[in-house]
PDB file of N, CA and C in Angstrom:
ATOM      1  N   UNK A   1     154.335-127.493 -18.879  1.00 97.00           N
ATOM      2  CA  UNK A   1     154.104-127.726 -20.287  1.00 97.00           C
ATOM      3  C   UNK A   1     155.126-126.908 -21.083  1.00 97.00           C
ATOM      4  N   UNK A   2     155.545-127.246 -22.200  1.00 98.00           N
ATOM      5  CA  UNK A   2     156.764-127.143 -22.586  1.00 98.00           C
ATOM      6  C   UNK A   2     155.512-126.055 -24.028  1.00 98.00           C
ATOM      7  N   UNK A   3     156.406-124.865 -24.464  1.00 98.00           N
ATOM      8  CA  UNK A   3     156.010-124.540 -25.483  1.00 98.00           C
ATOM      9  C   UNK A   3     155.416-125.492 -27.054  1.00 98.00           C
ATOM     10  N   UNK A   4     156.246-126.508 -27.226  1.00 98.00           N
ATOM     11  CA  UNK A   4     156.219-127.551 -28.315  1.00 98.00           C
ATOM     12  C   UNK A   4     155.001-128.472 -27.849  1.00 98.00           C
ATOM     13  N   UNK A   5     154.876-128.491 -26.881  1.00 98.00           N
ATOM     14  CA  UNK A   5     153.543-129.216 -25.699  1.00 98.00           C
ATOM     15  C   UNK A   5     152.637-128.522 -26.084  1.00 98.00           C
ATOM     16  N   UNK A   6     152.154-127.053 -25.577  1.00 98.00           N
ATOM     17  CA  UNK A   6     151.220-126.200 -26.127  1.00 98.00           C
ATOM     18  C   UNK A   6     150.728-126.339 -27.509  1.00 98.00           C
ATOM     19  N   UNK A   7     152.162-125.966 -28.105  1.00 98.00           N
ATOM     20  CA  UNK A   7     151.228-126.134 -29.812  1.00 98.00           C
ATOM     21  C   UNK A   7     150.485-127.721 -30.083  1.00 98.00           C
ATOM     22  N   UNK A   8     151.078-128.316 -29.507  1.00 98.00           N
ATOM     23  CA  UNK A   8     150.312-129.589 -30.536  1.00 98.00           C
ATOM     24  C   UNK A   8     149.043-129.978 -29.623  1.00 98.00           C
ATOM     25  N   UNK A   9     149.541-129.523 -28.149  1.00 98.00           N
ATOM     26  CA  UNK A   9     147.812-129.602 -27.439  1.00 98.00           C
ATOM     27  C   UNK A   9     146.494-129.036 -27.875  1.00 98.00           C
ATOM     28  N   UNK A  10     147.009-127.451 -28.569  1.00 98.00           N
ATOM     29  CA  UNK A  10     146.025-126.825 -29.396  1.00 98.00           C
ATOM     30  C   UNK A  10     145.677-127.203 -31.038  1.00 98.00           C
ATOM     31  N   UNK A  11     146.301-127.955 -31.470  1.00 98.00           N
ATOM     32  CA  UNK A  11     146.418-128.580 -32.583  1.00 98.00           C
ATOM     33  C   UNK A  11     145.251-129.828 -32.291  1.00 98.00           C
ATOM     34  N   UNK A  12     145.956-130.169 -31.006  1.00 98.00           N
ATOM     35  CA  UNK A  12     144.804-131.503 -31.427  1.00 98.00           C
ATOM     36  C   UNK A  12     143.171-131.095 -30.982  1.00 98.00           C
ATOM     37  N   UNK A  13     142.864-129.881 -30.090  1.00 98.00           N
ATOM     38  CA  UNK A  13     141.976-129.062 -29.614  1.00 98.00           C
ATOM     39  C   UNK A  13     140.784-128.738 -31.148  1.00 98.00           C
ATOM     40  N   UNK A  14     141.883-128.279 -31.905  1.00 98.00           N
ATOM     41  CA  UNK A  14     141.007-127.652 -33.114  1.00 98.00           C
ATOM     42  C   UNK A  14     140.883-128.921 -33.755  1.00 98.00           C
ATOM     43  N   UNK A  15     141.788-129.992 -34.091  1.00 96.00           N
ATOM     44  CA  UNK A  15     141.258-131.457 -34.668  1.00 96.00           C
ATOM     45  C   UNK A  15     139.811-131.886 -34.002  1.00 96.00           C
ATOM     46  N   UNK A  16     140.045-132.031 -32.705  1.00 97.00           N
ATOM     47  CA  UNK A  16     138.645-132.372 -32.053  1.00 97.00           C
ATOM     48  C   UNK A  16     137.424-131.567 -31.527  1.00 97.00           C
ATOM     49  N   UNK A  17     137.721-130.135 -31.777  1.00 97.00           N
ATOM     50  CA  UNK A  17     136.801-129.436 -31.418  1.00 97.00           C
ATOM     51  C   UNK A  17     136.253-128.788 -32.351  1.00 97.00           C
ATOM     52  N   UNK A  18     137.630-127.700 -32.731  1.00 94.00           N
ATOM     53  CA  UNK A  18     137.319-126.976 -33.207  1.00 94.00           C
ATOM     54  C   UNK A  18     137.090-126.938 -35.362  1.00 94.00           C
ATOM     55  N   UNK A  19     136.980-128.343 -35.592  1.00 90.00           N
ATOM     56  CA  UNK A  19     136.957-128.732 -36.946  1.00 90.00           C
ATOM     57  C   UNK A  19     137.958-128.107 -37.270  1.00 90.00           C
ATOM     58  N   UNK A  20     138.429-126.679 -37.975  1.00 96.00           N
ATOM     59  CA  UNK A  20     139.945-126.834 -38.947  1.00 96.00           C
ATOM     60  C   UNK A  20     140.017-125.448 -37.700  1.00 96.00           C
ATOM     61  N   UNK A  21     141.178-124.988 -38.439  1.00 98.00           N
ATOM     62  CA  UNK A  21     141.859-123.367 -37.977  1.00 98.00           C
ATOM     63  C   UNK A  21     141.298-123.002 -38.862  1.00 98.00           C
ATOM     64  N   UNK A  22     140.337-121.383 -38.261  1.00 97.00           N
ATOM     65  CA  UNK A  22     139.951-120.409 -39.383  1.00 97.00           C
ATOM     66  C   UNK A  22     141.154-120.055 -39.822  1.00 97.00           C
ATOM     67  N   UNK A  23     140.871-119.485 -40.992  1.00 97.00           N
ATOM     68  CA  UNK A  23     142.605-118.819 -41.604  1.00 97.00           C
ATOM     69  C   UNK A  23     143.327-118.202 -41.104  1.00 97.00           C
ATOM     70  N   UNK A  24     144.503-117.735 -41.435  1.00 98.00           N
ATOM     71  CA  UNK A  24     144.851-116.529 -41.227  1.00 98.00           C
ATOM     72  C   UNK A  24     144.769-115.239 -40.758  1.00 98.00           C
ATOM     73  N   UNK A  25     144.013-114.572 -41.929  1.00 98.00           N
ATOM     74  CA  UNK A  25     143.253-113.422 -41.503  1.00 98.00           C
ATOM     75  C   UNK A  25     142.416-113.308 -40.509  1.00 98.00           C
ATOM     76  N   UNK A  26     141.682-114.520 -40.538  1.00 98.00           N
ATOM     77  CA  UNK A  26     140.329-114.718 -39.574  1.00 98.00           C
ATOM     78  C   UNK A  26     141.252-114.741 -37.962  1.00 98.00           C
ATOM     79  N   UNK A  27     141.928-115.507 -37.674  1.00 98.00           N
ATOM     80  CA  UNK A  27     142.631-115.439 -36.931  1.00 98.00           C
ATOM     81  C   UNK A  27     143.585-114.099 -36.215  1.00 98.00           C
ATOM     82  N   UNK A  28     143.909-113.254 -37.024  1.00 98.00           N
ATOM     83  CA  UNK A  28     144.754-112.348 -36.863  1.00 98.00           C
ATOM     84  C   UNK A  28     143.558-111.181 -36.685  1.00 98.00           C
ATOM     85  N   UNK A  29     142.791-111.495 -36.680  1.00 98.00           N
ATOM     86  CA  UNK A  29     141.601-110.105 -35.953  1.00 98.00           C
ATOM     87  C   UNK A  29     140.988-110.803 -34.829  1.00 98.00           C
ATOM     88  N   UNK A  30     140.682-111.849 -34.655  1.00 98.00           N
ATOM     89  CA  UNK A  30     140.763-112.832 -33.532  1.00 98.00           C
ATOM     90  C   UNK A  30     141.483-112.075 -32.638  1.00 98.00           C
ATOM     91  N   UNK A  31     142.606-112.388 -33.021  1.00 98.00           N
ATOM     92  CA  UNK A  31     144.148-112.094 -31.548  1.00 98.00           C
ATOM     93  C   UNK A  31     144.215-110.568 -31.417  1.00 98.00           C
ATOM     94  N   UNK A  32     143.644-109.532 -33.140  1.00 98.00           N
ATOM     95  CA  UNK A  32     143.802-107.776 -32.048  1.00 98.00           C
ATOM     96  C   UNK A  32     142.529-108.134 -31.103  1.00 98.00           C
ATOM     97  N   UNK A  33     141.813-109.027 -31.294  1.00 98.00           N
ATOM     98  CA  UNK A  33     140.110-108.641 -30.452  1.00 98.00           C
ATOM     99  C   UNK A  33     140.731-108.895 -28.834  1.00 98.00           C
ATOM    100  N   UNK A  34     141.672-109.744 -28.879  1.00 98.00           N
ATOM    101  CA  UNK A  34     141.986-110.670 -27.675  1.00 98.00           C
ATOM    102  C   UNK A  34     142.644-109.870 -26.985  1.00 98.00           C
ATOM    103  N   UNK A  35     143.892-108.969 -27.512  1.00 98.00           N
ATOM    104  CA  UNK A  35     144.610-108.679 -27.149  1.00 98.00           C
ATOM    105  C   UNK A  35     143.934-106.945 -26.673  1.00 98.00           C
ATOM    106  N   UNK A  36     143.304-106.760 -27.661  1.00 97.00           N
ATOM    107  CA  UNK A  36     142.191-105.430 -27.049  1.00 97.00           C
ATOM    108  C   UNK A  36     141.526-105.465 -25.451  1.00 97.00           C
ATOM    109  N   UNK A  37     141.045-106.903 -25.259  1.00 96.00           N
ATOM    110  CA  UNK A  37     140.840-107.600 -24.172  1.00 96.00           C
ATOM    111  C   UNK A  37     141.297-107.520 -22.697  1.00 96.00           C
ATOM    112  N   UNK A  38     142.385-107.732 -23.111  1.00 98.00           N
ATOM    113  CA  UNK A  38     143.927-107.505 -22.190  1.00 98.00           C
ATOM    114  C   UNK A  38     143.885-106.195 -21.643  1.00 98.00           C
ATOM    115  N   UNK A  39     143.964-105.073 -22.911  1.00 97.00           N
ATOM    116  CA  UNK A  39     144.170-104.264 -22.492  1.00 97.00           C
ATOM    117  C   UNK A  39     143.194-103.267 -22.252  1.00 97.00           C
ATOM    118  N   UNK A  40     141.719-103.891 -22.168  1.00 96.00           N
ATOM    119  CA  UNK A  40     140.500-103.104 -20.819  1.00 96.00           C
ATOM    120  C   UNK A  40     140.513-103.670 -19.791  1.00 96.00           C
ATOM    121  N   UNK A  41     141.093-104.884 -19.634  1.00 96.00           N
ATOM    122  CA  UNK A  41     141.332-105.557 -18.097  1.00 96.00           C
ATOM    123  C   UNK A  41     142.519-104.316 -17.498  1.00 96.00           C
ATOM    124  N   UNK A  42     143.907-104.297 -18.230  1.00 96.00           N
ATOM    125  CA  UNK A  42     144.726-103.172 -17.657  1.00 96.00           C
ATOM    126  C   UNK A  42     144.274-102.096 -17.511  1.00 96.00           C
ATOM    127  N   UNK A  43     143.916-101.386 -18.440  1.00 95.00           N
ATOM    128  CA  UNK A  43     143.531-100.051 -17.954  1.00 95.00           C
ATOM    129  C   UNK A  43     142.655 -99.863 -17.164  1.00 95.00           C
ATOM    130  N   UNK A  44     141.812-100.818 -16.788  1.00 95.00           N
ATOM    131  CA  UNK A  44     141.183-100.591 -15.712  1.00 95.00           C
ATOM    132  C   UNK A  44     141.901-101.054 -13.962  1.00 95.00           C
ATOM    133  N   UNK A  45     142.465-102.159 -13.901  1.00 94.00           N
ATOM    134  CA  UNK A  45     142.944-102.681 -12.595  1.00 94.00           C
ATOM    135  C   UNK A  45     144.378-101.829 -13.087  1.00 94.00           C
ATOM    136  N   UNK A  46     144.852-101.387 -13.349  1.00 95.00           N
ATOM    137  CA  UNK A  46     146.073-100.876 -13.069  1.00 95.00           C
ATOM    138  C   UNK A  46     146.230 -98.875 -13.922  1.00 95.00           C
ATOM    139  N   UNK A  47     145.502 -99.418 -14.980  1.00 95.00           N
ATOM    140  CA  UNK A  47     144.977 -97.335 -14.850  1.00 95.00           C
ATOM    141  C   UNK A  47     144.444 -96.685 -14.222  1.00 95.00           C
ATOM    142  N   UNK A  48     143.931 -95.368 -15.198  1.00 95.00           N
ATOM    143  CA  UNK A  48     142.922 -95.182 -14.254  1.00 95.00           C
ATOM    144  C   UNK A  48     141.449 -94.995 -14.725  1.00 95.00           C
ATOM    145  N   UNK A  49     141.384 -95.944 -15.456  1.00 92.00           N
ATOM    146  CA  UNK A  49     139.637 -96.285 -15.788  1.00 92.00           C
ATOM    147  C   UNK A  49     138.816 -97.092 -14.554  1.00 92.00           C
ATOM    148  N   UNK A  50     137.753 -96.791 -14.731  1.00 92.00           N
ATOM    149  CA  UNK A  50     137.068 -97.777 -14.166  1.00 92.00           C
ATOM    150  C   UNK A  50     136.157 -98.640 -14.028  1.00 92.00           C
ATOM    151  N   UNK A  51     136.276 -99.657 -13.407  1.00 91.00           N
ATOM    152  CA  UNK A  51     135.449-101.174 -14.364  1.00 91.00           C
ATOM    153  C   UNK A  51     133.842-100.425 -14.761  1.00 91.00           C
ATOM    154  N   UNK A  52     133.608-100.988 -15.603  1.00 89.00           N
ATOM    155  CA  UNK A  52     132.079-101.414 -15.888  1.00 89.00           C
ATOM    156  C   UNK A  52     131.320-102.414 -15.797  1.00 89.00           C
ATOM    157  N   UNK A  53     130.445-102.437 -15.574  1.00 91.00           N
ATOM    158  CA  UNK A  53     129.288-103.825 -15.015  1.00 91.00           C
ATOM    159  C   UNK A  53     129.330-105.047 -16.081  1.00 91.00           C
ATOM    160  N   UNK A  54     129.817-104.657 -17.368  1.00 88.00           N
ATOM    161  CA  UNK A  54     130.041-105.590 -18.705  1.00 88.00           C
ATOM    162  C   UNK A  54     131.437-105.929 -18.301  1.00 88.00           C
ATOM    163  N   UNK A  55     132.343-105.659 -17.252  1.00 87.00           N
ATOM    164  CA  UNK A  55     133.895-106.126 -17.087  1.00 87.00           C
ATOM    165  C   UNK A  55     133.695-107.238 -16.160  1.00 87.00           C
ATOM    166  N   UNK A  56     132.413-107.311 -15.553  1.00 86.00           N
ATOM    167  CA  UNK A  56     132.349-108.563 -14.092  1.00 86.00           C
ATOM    168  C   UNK A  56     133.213-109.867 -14.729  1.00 86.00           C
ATOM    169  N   UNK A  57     133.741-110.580 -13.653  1.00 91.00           N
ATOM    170  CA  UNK A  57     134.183-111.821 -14.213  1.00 91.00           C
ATOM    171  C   UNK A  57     135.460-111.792 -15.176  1.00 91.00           C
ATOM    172  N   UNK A  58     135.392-110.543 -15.630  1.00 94.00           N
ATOM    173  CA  UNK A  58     136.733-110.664 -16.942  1.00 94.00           C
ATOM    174  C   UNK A  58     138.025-111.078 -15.780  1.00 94.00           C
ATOM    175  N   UNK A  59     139.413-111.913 -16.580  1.00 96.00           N
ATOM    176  CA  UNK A  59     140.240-112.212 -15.420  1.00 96.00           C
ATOM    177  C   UNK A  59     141.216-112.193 -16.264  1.00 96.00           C
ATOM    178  N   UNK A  60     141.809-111.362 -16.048  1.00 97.00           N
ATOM    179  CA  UNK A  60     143.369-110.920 -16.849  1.00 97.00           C
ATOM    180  C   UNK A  60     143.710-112.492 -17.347  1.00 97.00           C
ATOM    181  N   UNK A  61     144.570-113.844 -15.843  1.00 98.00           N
ATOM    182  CA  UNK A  61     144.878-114.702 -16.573  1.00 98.00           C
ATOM    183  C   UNK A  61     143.778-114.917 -18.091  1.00 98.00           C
ATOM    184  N   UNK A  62     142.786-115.190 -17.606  1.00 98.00           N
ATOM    185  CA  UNK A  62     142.370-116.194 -18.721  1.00 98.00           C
ATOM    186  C   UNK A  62     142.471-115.106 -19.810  1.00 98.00           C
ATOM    187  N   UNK A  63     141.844-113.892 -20.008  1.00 98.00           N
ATOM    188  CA  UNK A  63     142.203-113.249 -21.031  1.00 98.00           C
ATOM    189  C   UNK A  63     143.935-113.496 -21.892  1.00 98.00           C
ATOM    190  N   UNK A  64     144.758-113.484 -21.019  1.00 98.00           N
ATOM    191  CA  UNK A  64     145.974-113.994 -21.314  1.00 98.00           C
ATOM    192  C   UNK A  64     146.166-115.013 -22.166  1.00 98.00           C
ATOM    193  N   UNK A  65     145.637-116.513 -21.708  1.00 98.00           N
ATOM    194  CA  UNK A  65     145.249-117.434 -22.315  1.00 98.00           C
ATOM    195  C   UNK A  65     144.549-117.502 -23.575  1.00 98.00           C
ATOM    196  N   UNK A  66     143.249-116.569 -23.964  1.00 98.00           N
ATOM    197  CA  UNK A  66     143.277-116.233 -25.066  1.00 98.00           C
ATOM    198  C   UNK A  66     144.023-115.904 -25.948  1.00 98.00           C
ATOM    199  N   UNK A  67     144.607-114.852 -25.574  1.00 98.00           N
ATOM    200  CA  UNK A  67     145.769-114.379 -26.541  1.00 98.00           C
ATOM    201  C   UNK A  67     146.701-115.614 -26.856  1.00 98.00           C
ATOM    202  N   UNK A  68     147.309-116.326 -26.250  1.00 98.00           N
ATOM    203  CA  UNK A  68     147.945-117.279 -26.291  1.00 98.00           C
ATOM    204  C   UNK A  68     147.656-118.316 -26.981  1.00 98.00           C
ATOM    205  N   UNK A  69     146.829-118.585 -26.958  1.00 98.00           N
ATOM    206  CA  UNK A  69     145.398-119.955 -27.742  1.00 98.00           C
ATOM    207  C   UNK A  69     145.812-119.714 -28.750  1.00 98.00           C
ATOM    208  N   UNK A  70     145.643-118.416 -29.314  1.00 98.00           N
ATOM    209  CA  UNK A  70     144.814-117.604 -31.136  1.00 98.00           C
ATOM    210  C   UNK A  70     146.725-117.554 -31.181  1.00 98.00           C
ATOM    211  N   UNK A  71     147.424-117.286 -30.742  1.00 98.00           N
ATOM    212  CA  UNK A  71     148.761-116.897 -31.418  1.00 98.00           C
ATOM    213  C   UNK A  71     149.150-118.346 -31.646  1.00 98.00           C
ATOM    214  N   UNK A  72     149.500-119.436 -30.976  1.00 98.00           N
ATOM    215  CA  UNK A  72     149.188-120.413 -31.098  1.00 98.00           C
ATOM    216  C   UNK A  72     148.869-121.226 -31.985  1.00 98.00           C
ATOM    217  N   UNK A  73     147.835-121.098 -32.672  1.00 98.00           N
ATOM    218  CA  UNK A  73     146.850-121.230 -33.701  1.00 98.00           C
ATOM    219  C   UNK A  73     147.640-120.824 -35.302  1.00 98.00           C
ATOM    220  N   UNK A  74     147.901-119.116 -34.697  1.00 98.00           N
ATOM    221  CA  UNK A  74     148.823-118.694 -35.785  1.00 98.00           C
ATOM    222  C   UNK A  74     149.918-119.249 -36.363  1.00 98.00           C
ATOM    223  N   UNK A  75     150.786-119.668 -35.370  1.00 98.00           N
ATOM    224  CA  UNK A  75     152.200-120.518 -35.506  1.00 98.00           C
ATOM    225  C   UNK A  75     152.332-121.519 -36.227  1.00 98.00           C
ATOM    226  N   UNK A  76     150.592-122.574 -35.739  1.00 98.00           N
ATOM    227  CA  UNK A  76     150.709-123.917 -36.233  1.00 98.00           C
ATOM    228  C   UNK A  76     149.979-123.933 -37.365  1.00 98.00           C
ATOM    229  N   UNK A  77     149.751-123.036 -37.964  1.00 97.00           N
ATOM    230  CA  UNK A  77     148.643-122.940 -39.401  1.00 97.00           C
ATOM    231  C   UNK A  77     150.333-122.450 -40.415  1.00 97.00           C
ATOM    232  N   UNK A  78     150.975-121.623 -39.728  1.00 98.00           N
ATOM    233  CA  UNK A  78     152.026-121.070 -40.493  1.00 98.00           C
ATOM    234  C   UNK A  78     153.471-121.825 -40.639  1.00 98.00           C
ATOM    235  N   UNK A  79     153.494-122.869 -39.785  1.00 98.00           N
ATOM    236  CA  UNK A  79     154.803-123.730 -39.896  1.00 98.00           C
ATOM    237  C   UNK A  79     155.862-123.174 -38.733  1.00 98.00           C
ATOM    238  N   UNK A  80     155.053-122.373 -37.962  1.00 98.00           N
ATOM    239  CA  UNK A  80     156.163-121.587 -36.911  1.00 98.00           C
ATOM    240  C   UNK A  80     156.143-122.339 -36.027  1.00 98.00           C
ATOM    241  N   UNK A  81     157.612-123.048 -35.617  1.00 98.00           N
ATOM    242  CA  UNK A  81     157.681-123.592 -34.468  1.00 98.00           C
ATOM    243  C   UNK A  81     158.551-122.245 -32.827  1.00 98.00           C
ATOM    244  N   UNK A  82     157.535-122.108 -31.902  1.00 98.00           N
ATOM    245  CA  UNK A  82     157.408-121.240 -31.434  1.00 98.00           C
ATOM    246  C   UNK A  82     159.006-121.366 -30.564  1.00 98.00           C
ATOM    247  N   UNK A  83     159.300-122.529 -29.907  1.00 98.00           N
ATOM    248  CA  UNK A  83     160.296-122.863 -29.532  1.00 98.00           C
ATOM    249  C   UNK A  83     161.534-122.020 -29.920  1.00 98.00           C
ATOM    250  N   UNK A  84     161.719-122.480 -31.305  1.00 98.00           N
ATOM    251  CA  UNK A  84     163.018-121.945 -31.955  1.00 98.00           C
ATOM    252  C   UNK A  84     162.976-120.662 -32.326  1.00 98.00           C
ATOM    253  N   UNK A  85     161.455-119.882 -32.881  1.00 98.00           N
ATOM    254  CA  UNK A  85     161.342-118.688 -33.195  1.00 98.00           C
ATOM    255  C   UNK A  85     161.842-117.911 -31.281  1.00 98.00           C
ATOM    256  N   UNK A  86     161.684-118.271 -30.210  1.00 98.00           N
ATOM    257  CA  UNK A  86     161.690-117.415 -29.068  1.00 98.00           C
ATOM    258  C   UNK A  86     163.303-117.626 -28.608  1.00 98.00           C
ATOM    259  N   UNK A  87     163.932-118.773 -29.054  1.00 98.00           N
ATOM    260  CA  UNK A  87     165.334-118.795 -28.869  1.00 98.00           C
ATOM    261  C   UNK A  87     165.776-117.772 -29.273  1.00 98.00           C
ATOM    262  N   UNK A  88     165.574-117.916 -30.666  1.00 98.00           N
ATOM    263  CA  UNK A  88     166.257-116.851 -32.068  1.00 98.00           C
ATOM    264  C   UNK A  88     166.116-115.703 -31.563  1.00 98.00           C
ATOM    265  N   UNK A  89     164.877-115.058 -31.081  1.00 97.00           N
ATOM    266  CA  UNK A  89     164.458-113.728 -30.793  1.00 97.00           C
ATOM    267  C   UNK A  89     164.815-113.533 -29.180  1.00 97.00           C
ATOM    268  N   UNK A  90     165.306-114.254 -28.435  1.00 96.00           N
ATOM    269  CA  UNK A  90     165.659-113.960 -27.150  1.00 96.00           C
ATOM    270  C   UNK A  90     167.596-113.439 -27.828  1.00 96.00           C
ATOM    271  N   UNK A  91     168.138-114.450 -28.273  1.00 96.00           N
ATOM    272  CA  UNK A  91     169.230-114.276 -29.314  1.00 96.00           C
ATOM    273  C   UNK A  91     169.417-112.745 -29.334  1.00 96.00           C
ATOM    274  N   UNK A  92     168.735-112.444 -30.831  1.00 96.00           N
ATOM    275  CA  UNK A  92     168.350-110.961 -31.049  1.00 96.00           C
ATOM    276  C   UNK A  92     168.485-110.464 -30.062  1.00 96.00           C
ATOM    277  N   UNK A  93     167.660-109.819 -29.270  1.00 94.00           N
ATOM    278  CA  UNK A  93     167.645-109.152 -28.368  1.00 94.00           C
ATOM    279  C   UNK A  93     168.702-108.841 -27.046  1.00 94.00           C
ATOM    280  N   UNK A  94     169.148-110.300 -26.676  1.00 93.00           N
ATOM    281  CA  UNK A  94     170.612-110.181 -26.000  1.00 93.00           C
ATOM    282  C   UNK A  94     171.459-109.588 -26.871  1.00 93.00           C
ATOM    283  N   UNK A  95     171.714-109.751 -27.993  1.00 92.00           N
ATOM    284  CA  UNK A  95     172.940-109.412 -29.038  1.00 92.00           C
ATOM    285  C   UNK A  95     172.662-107.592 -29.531  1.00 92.00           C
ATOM    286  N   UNK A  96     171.276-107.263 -28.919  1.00 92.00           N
ATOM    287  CA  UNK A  96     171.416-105.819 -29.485  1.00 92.00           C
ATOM    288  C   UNK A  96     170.633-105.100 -28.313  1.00 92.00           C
ATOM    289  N   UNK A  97     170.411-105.656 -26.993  1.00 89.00           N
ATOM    290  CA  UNK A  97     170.002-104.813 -26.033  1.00 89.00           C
ATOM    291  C   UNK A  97     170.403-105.032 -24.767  1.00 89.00           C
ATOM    292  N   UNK A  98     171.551-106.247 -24.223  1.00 81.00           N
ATOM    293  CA  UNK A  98     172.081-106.016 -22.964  1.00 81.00           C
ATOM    294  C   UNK A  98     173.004-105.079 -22.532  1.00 81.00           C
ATOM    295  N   UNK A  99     173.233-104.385 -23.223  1.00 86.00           N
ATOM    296  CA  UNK A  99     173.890-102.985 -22.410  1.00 86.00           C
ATOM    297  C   UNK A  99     173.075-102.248 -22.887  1.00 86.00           C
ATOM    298  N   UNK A 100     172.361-102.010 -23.562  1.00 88.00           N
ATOM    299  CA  UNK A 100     171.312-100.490 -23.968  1.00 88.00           C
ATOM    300  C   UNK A 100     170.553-100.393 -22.764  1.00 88.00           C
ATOM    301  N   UNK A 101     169.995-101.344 -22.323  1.00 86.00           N
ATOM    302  CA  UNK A 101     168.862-100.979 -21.166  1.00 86.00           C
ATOM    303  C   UNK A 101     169.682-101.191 -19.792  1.00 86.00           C
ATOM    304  N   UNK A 102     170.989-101.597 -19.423  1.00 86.00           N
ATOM    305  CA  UNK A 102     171.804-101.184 -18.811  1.00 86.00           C
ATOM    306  C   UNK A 102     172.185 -99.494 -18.485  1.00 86.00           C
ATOM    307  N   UNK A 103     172.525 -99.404 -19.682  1.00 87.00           N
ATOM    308  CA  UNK A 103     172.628 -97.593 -19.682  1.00 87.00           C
ATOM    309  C   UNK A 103     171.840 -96.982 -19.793  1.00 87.00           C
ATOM    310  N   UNK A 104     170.616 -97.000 -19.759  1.00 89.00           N
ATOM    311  CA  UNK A 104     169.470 -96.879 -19.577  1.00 89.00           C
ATOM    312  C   UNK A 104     168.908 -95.455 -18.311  1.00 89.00           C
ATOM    313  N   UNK A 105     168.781 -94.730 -17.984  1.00 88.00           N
ATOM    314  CA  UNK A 105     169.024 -93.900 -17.031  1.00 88.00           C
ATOM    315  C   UNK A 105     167.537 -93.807 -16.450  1.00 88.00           C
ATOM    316  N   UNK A 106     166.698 -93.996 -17.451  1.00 90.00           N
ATOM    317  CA  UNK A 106     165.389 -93.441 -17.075  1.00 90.00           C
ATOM    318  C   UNK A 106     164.670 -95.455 -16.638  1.00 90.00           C
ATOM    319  N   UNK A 107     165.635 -95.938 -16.928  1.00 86.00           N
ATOM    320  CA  UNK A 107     165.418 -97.644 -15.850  1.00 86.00           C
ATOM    321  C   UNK A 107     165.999 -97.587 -14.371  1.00 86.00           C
ATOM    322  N   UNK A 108     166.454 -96.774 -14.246  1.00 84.00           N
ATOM    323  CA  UNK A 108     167.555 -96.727 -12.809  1.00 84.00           C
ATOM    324  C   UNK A 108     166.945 -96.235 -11.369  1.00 84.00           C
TER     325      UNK A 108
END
């Protein structure tokens, strides 16, 4: 599935499911909740916390997928086509960090 695939799969998701996109805002505490998510799945399988009986079942992918859903959501409520925004910003980032993390010492 192609990024441009995703958005309009979730587009048509909230047409048929989910009646509209909550807003904005509503959305953007959505995705810290999600992304909070993520990161009690990590700190536990890869810190050093350890699970709790309320963590059974949690599964990094799908937590992932959340996050992904709700950002998603964000893009297509805002006119962001995700495609071109990750070109642009892969762009960026080649143009101001392939030799920085090259020279990098504490990557080596």
């Amino acid at each position: 599935m192609t990024i441009a695939e995703a958005q309009a799969l979730v587009d048509k998701w909230i047409q048929e499911n989910g009646v509209r996109y909550f807003n904005e805002l509503t959305n953007m505490a959505i995705l810290t909740e999600e992304v909070g998510e993520v990161a009690r799945i990590i700190s536990r399988q890869y810190g050093e916390q350890s699970f709790k009986k309320s963590d059974e079942g949690k599964q990094l992918g799908d937590e992932l997928a959340d996050v992904l859903f709700v950002l998603i959501c964000l893009a297509n409520q805002t006119g962001v086509n995700l495609t071109e925004a990750l070109e642009k910003n892969l762009e960026k980032k080649t143009n101001r960090d392939s030799d920085r993390h090259k020279q990098n010492e504490k990557l080596k």
